[in-house]
GROMACS .gro file of C-alpha atoms in nm:
model
  125
    1MET     CA    1   8.312   9.389  10.646
    2LEU     CA    2   8.157   9.201  10.362
    3SER     CA    3   8.278   8.851  10.293
    4LYS     CA    4   8.519   8.773  10.013
    5LYS     CA    5   8.269   8.555   9.826
    6LEU     CA    6   8.000   8.822   9.840
    7LEU     CA    7   8.236   9.089   9.705
    8ILE     CA    8   8.341   8.860   9.420
    9LEU     CA    9   7.973   8.798   9.348
   10PHE     CA   10   7.916   9.175   9.339
   11GLY     CA   11   8.208   9.210   9.095
   12PHE     CA   12   8.063   8.951   8.859
   13GLY     CA   13   7.722   9.115   8.897
   14TRP     CA   14   7.868   9.446   8.778
   15LEU     CA   15   8.032   9.267   8.485
   16VAL     CA   16   7.700   9.109   8.387
   17ILE     CA   17   7.527   9.447   8.409
   18GLY     CA   18   7.804   9.600   8.195
   19GLY     CA   19   7.774   9.323   7.939
   20PHE     CA   20   7.398   9.365   7.923
   21LEU     CA   21   7.437   9.741   7.885
   22ALA     CA   22   7.691   9.692   7.605
   23LEU     CA   23   7.459   9.450   7.428
   24VAL     CA   24   7.164   9.689   7.451
   25GLN     CA   25   7.368   9.985   7.327
   26PHE     CA   26   7.514   9.776   7.045
   27MET     CA   27   7.169   9.661   6.936
   28THR     CA   28   7.028  10.015   6.938
   29SER     CA   29   7.338  10.163   6.772
   30ASP     CA   30   7.347  10.430   7.043
   31ALA     CA   31   7.704  10.492   7.158
   32LYS     CA   32   7.639  10.829   7.321
   33ASN     CA   33   7.658  10.710   7.682
   34PHE     CA   34   7.992  10.534   7.675
   35GLU     CA   35   8.090  10.683   8.013
   36ASN     CA   36   7.860  10.430   8.180
   37PHE     CA   37   8.106  10.157   8.083
   38PHE     CA   38   8.377  10.336   8.280
   39VAL     CA   39   8.152  10.360   8.585
   40ILE     CA   40   8.046   9.995   8.574
   41ALA     CA   41   8.402   9.876   8.512
   42SER     CA   42   8.516  10.089   8.805
   43LEU     CA   43   8.255   9.934   9.034
   44ALA     CA   44   8.361   9.585   8.926
   45ILE     CA   45   8.728   9.669   8.989
   46ILE     CA   46   8.644   9.805   9.333
   47SER     CA   47   8.447   9.490   9.419
   48PHE     CA   48   8.720   9.252   9.305
   49THR     CA   49   9.003   9.441   9.475
   50MET     CA   50   8.807   9.480   9.799
   51ALA     CA   51   8.750   9.104   9.799
   52ASP     CA   52   9.125   9.062   9.819
   53LEU     CA   53   9.202   9.365  10.036
   54ALA     CA   54   8.929   9.329  10.299
   55PRO     CA   55   9.133   9.111  10.540
   56HIS     CA   56   9.431   9.345  10.509
   57LEU     CA   57   9.238   9.669  10.553
   58GLN     CA   58   9.067   9.552  10.873
   59ARG     CA   59   9.397   9.581  11.056
   60LYS     CA   60   9.509   9.931  11.149
   61ASP     CA   61   9.885   9.883  11.156
   62GLU     CA   62  10.168  10.087  11.005
   63ARG     CA   63  10.189   9.869  10.695
   64ILE     CA   64   9.828   9.940  10.597
   65GLN     CA   65   9.867  10.312  10.664
   66TYR     CA   66  10.180  10.316  10.447
   67ILE     CA   67   9.997  10.132  10.167
   68ARG     CA   68   9.706  10.376  10.187
   69GLN     CA   69   9.936  10.680  10.181
   70LYS     CA   70  10.144  10.552   9.889
   71GLY     CA   71   9.830  10.454   9.699
   72ALA     CA   72   9.680  10.799   9.750
   73PHE     CA   73  10.007  10.959   9.636
   74TYR     CA   74  10.026  10.749   9.319
   75THR     CA   75   9.659  10.815   9.249
   76SER     CA   76   9.704  11.191   9.282
   77ILE     CA   77   9.996  11.185   9.037
   78LEU     CA   78   9.801  10.974   8.787
   79THR     CA   79   9.495  11.197   8.828
   80LEU     CA   80   9.698  11.491   8.703
   81PHE     CA   81   9.810  11.276   8.410
   82TYR     CA   82   9.448  11.177   8.334
   83CYS     CA   83   9.341  11.543   8.342
   84VAL     CA   84   9.617  11.643   8.102
   85VAL     CA   85   9.533  11.360   7.861
   86ILE     CA   86   9.161  11.439   7.859
   87TRP     CA   87   9.234  11.809   7.819
   88LEU     CA   88   9.473  11.749   7.527
   89LEU     CA   89   9.232  11.512   7.354
   90THR     CA   90   8.944  11.758   7.381
   91GLN     CA   91   9.157  12.062   7.301
   92TYR     CA   92   9.280  11.926   6.969
   93GLY     CA   93   8.944  11.785   6.863
   94ASN     CA   94   9.031  11.416   6.894
   95LEU     CA   95   8.762  11.363   7.156
   96GLU     CA   96   8.427  11.538   7.186
   97ILE     CA   97   8.265  11.477   7.525
   98SER     CA   98   8.039  11.673   7.755
   99VAL     CA   99   8.138  11.790   8.100
  100LYS     CA  100   7.922  11.521   8.260
  101GLN     CA  101   8.100  11.253   8.061
  102ALA     CA  102   8.442  11.394   8.150
  103VAL     CA  103   8.357  11.405   8.521
  104LEU     CA  104   8.223  11.048   8.522
  105ILE     CA  105   8.528  10.920   8.335
  106MET     CA  106   8.763  11.103   8.572
  107LEU     CA  107   8.586  10.976   8.885
  108SER     CA  108   8.589  10.622   8.749
  109LEU     CA  109   8.958  10.640   8.663
  110VAL     CA  110   9.051  10.789   9.000
  111SER     CA  111   8.857  10.532   9.204
  112SER     CA  112   8.989  10.243   8.994
  113THR     CA  113   9.344  10.373   9.021
  114LEU     CA  114   9.320  10.408   9.399
  115PHE     CA  115   9.198  10.054   9.457
  116LEU     CA  116   9.434   9.900   9.202
  117SER     CA  117   9.730  10.085   9.354
  118TRP     CA  118   9.631   9.956   9.699
  119PHE     CA  119   9.610   9.604   9.554
  120VAL     CA  120   9.954   9.626   9.390
  121LEU     CA  121  10.113   9.786   9.696
  122SER     CA  122   9.964   9.523   9.927
  123ARG     CA  123  10.139   9.259   9.717
  124LYS     CA  124  10.465   9.451   9.721
  125TYR     CA  125  10.483   9.541  10.092
   0.00000   0.00000   0.00000
């Protein structure tokens, strides 16, 4: 597994890339590719949570399996919620996005939710 310091460095690297991307898009007044912010934020979240979870996930005991199962369950419930929210926003004209943007946003939300739920559950159990 990667070391904790290296994963934290990756997380800050993703934040720097996201900040640079935001600066470039702000300077060009081009806000069409906003889904890239979701992807970069998701990668930063995954890096930071894995930095904390790496020692826990190396063990293969019942506690870790329980945390993984509960995290996957909570993520599946929230994924349905995300789908309904995106569908309602696009259905009533409040949000106009392409299919590619919707898929990237959904994948980013699902991956972030999974790792954040594992992080919260590892603190709880």
